[in-house]
C-alpha cells in the first residue's frame, strides 16, 4: 500500500502516519524527520537544509528528490510506504512520479487532512519534543507528566524552532502557496480522500483506517 499524506503543518500528519505505519506494517517516511536527523548529524544536506527550515521555508526540490529517491530504495519499502511531508511542491510531485514509474510502483491513495488555521496555530505552539528520543507531546491534549521532561527517557523537552509563532505563520503561507495546489494535482488523478482533521486523534485515525482498510 503506497500512501501520500497532505495537510498543513500541524494538521496531525506525523501522529496519524505513525499509527498507520503500525497497523499496516509499512514505513512512515517523513522528509521533515530525515532532514532534522541530517541537521543533528551535521551532514552536508543538514547544513544546506538548516537555514531554510529554521525560517519556515522549503528546502530546494533537488535536495529533497535526491533524498527521497534514496530512501525509497530501502528494503523496508517493498510492501509500501506512507509519505508524510512529501511531495510539497509541483516539481516534487512530478519527480516522485518519475521515480515510481521507473520502479513500476503507483500511489494507491492520497489522504488530505483538513483543518483550520486557528487549530493549527494552537496545536503547533503547544507542541514539544524530546531532545533525545524524539517523542512528541502536546501540552494541550497529550501533555508529559512533567512539562520539561520526557516521560520515556527523562531528557529535556524543547519547542521546535520552526514552531515559534512567527515561523508558524510563514509555514502556513508557504503551505497555501506551494503545497495546497497538490490537492488538485492528485484530485485530477482521482486519488484523493478527504479527512476532517479537527476531531480527536483516535477519531481521525478511525476515519483514515476506514479509507485504507480496502488496500490491506
Ligand atoms: P515537517 O516536519 O514536515 O513540518 O517539515 C519541517 C520543515 O522541513 C519544513 O518546514 C521544510 O523546511 C522542511 N521540509 C520537510 N519536507 C520538505 C519537503 N518535502 N520539501 C521541502 N522542504 C521540506
Short mmCIF file of C-alpha atoms and ligand atoms in Angstrom, two decimals:
data_model
loop_
_atom_site.label_atom_id
_atom_site.label_comp_id
_atom_site.label_asym_id
_atom_site.label_seq_id
_atom_site.Cartn_x
_atom_site.Cartn_y
_atom_site.Cartn_z
CA UNK A 1 0.00 0.00 0.00
CA UNK A 2 1.54 3.31 -1.09
CA UNK A 3 0.09 6.36 0.62
CA UNK A 4 0.69 10.10 0.50
CA UNK A 5 -0.41 12.37 3.32
CA UNK A 6 -1.17 16.01 2.56
CA UNK A 7 -2.11 18.56 5.18
CA UNK A 8 -0.86 21.85 6.54
CA UNK A 9 1.87 21.89 9.19
CA UNK A 10 0.29 20.80 12.47
CA UNK A 11 -2.63 19.02 10.79
CA UNK A 12 -1.56 15.82 12.56
CA UNK A 13 0.08 14.04 9.63
CA UNK A 14 3.01 12.72 11.69
CA UNK A 15 0.85 11.40 14.52
CA UNK A 16 -1.54 9.67 12.13
CA UNK A 17 1.19 8.35 9.86
CA UNK A 18 2.82 6.59 12.85
CA UNK A 19 -0.49 4.85 13.65
CA UNK A 20 -0.98 3.78 10.03
CA UNK A 21 2.58 2.53 9.88
CA UNK A 22 1.93 0.37 12.96
CA UNK A 23 -1.32 -1.09 11.71
CA UNK A 24 -0.39 -1.83 8.09
CA UNK A 25 3.31 -2.55 8.74
CA UNK A 26 4.66 -0.08 6.21
CA UNK A 27 7.36 2.53 6.93
CA UNK A 28 6.48 6.09 7.82
CA UNK A 29 8.71 8.32 5.71
CA UNK A 30 8.78 11.89 6.98
CA UNK A 31 11.04 14.19 4.98
CA UNK A 32 10.99 16.63 7.93
CA UNK A 33 12.32 13.89 10.27
CA UNK A 34 15.03 12.85 7.79
CA UNK A 35 16.13 16.48 7.42
CA UNK A 36 16.19 17.02 11.20
CA UNK A 37 18.34 13.89 11.56
CA UNK A 38 20.72 15.30 8.96
CA UNK A 39 20.95 18.56 10.91
CA UNK A 40 21.72 16.69 14.15
CA UNK A 41 24.39 14.63 12.36
CA UNK A 42 25.78 17.77 10.70
CA UNK A 43 25.76 16.25 7.22
CA UNK A 44 26.17 18.29 4.04
CA UNK A 45 22.41 18.06 3.43
CA UNK A 46 21.77 19.08 7.04
CA UNK A 47 23.92 22.18 6.61
CA UNK A 48 22.02 23.15 3.44
CA UNK A 49 18.60 22.47 4.98
CA UNK A 50 19.12 24.21 8.31
CA UNK A 51 18.53 27.85 7.39
CA UNK A 52 15.52 27.05 5.18
CA UNK A 53 13.91 25.00 7.93
CA UNK A 54 14.58 27.47 10.72
CA UNK A 55 12.99 30.19 8.62
CA UNK A 56 9.90 28.18 7.75
CA UNK A 57 10.89 27.87 4.09
CA UNK A 58 11.05 24.79 1.88
CA UNK A 59 14.36 23.05 1.25
CA UNK A 60 15.16 23.09 -2.52
CA UNK A 61 13.35 20.44 -4.58
CA UNK A 62 16.58 18.98 -5.99
CA UNK A 63 17.91 18.14 -2.50
CA UNK A 64 14.60 16.64 -1.44
CA UNK A 65 14.24 14.50 -4.57
CA UNK A 66 17.73 13.00 -4.21
CA UNK A 67 17.00 12.26 -0.56
CA UNK A 68 13.61 10.61 -1.18
CA UNK A 69 14.85 8.57 -4.14
CA UNK A 70 17.50 7.07 -1.89
CA UNK A 71 15.01 6.42 0.93
CA UNK A 72 12.50 4.65 -1.33
CA UNK A 73 15.21 2.17 -2.33
CA UNK A 74 15.13 0.83 1.24
CA UNK A 75 14.12 -2.83 1.54
CA UNK A 76 11.50 -1.83 4.11
CA UNK A 77 9.59 -0.07 1.30
CA UNK A 78 8.97 -3.32 -0.60
CA UNK A 79 5.43 -3.64 0.77
CA UNK A 80 4.64 0.05 0.58
CA UNK A 81 5.16 3.31 2.43
CA UNK A 82 3.46 6.38 3.86
CA UNK A 83 4.89 9.67 2.68
CA UNK A 84 4.47 12.43 5.24
CA UNK A 85 5.50 15.93 4.22
CA UNK A 86 6.44 14.92 0.69
CA UNK A 87 5.69 15.91 -2.02
CA UNK A 88 5.29 19.55 -1.07
CA UNK A 89 5.59 21.24 -4.47
CA UNK A 90 4.59 20.52 -8.06
CA UNK A 91 8.16 19.69 -9.16
CA UNK A 92 8.42 17.25 -6.22
CA UNK A 93 5.16 15.54 -7.27
CA UNK A 94 6.41 15.27 -10.87
CA UNK A 95 9.76 13.98 -9.62
CA UNK A 96 8.04 11.37 -7.44
CA UNK A 97 6.03 10.20 -10.42
CA UNK A 98 9.22 9.60 -12.41
CA UNK A 99 10.86 7.73 -9.52
CA UNK A 100 7.81 5.50 -9.06
CA UNK A 101 7.36 4.92 -12.79
CA UNK A 102 10.90 3.62 -13.10
CA UNK A 103 10.11 1.08 -10.35
CA UNK A 104 6.64 0.29 -11.72
CA UNK A 105 5.01 1.42 -8.47
CA UNK A 106 1.85 3.52 -8.17
CA UNK A 107 0.24 5.54 -5.40
CA UNK A 108 -2.96 3.94 -4.05
CA UNK A 109 -4.35 6.87 -2.08
CA UNK A 110 -3.66 10.48 -1.21
CA UNK A 111 -5.15 11.31 2.19
CA UNK A 112 -5.82 15.02 2.69
CA UNK A 113 -6.12 16.09 6.34
CA UNK A 114 -8.27 19.20 6.57
CA UNK A 115 -8.03 21.66 9.48
CA UNK A 116 -8.47 25.36 10.03
CA UNK A 117 -5.66 27.81 10.77
CA UNK A 118 -6.76 28.59 14.36
CA UNK A 119 -6.49 24.94 15.35
CA UNK A 120 -3.12 24.68 13.62
CA UNK A 121 -1.58 27.66 15.41
CA UNK A 122 -2.87 26.40 18.77
CA UNK A 123 -1.55 22.88 18.16
CA UNK A 124 1.86 23.87 16.85
CA UNK A 125 2.60 26.39 19.57
CA UNK A 126 1.84 23.74 22.22
CA UNK A 127 3.98 21.04 20.60
CA UNK A 128 7.10 19.89 22.48
CA UNK A 129 9.59 17.22 21.52
CA UNK A 130 12.22 15.23 23.35
CA UNK A 131 15.81 16.21 22.57
CA UNK A 132 16.94 12.60 23.00
CA UNK A 133 14.32 10.08 21.77
CA UNK A 134 12.24 12.42 19.61
CA UNK A 135 8.91 11.60 21.31
CA UNK A 136 6.36 14.30 20.59
CA UNK A 137 3.97 15.77 23.19
CA UNK A 138 1.29 18.39 23.07
CA UNK A 139 0.81 20.48 26.19
CA UNK A 140 -2.94 20.71 25.45
CA UNK A 141 -4.03 17.17 24.64
CA UNK A 142 -1.06 14.86 25.20
CA UNK A 143 0.99 16.50 27.96
CA UNK A 144 4.08 14.95 29.57
CA UNK A 145 3.88 14.20 33.34
CA UNK A 146 6.46 16.90 33.93
CA UNK A 147 6.21 19.79 31.49
CA UNK A 148 10.00 19.98 30.99
CA UNK A 149 10.96 16.30 30.76
CA UNK A 150 10.22 13.31 28.53
CA UNK A 151 8.13 10.56 30.22
CA UNK A 152 10.11 7.85 28.42
CA UNK A 153 13.78 8.83 28.71
CA UNK A 154 13.59 11.85 31.10
CA UNK A 155 15.55 14.06 28.70
CA UNK A 156 14.76 17.72 28.22
CA UNK A 157 11.72 18.71 26.12
CA UNK A 158 12.07 21.57 23.68
CA UNK A 159 9.89 23.58 21.35
CA UNK A 160 10.93 23.12 17.71
CA UNK A 161 12.46 26.32 16.44
CA UNK A 162 10.05 26.33 13.49
CA UNK A 163 7.09 26.08 15.90
CA UNK A 164 7.68 29.64 17.18
CA UNK A 165 4.68 31.91 16.37
CA UNK A 166 6.21 34.00 13.55
CA UNK A 167 7.62 30.91 11.82
CA UNK A 168 4.25 29.10 12.09
CA UNK A 169 2.60 31.92 10.11
CA UNK A 170 5.28 31.68 7.46
CA UNK A 171 4.93 27.89 7.19
CA UNK A 172 1.17 28.24 6.78
CA UNK A 173 1.64 30.78 3.98
CA UNK A 174 4.18 28.51 2.27
CA UNK A 175 1.75 25.58 2.57
CA UNK A 176 -1.08 27.53 0.96
CA UNK A 177 1.04 28.80 -1.89
CA UNK A 178 3.24 25.80 -2.70
CA UNK A 179 1.64 22.65 -1.32
CA UNK A 180 -2.13 23.14 -1.38
CA UNK A 181 -2.20 23.11 -5.22
CA UNK A 182 -1.13 19.46 -4.99
CA UNK A 183 -4.62 18.59 -3.73
CA UNK A 184 -5.94 19.48 -7.19
CA UNK A 185 -2.97 17.71 -8.82
CA UNK A 186 -3.99 14.44 -7.15
CA UNK A 187 -7.71 15.09 -7.47
CA UNK A 188 -7.20 15.18 -11.22
CA UNK A 189 -5.74 11.69 -10.90
CA UNK A 190 -8.73 10.56 -8.82
CA UNK A 191 -6.52 9.64 -5.88
CA UNK A 192 -7.70 11.92 -3.08
CA UNK A 193 -9.77 11.19 0.03
CA UNK A 194 -10.53 14.00 2.49
CA UNK A 195 -10.46 13.53 6.27
CA UNK A 196 -11.65 16.04 8.86
CA UNK A 197 -8.54 16.71 10.94
CA UNK A 198 -10.30 18.66 13.70
CA UNK A 199 -11.54 15.71 15.81
CA UNK A 200 -9.64 13.75 18.45
CA UNK A 201 -6.55 11.79 17.42
CA UNK A 202 -8.50 8.49 17.65
CA UNK A 203 -11.49 9.80 15.66
CA UNK A 204 -9.17 10.89 12.88
CA UNK A 205 -7.31 7.55 12.95
CA UNK A 206 -10.59 5.65 12.61
CA UNK A 207 -11.65 7.72 9.60
CA UNK A 208 -8.29 7.03 7.95
CA UNK A 209 -8.41 3.29 8.70
CA UNK A 210 -11.86 3.14 7.07
CA UNK A 211 -10.34 4.51 3.88
CA UNK A 212 -7.20 2.38 3.92
CA UNK A 213 -8.61 -0.98 5.01
CA UNK A 214 -9.58 -1.67 1.39
CA UNK A 215 -5.90 -1.82 0.37
CA UNK A 216 -4.78 -4.10 3.22
P1 LIG B 1 7.74 18.95 8.74
O1 LIG B 1 8.37 18.19 9.85
O2 LIG B 1 7.15 18.07 7.68
O3 LIG B 1 6.78 20.02 9.22
O4 LIG B 1 8.93 19.73 7.99
C1 LIG B 1 9.72 20.68 8.66
C2 LIG B 1 10.49 21.52 7.65
O5 LIG B 1 11.36 20.68 6.88
C3 LIG B 1 9.64 22.24 6.62
O6 LIG B 1 9.12 23.46 7.10
C4 LIG B 1 10.66 22.43 5.49
O7 LIG B 1 11.57 23.47 5.79
C5 LIG B 1 11.44 21.13 5.53
N1 LIG B 1 10.82 20.11 4.66
C6 LIG B 1 10.23 18.93 5.05
N2 LIG B 1 9.78 18.25 3.99
C7 LIG B 1 10.06 19.00 2.90
C8 LIG B 1 9.81 18.86 1.50
N3 LIG B 1 9.15 17.79 1.00
N4 LIG B 1 10.25 19.85 0.69
C9 LIG B 1 10.90 20.92 1.15
N5 LIG B 1 11.15 21.14 2.45
C10 LIG B 1 10.75 20.19 3.33
#
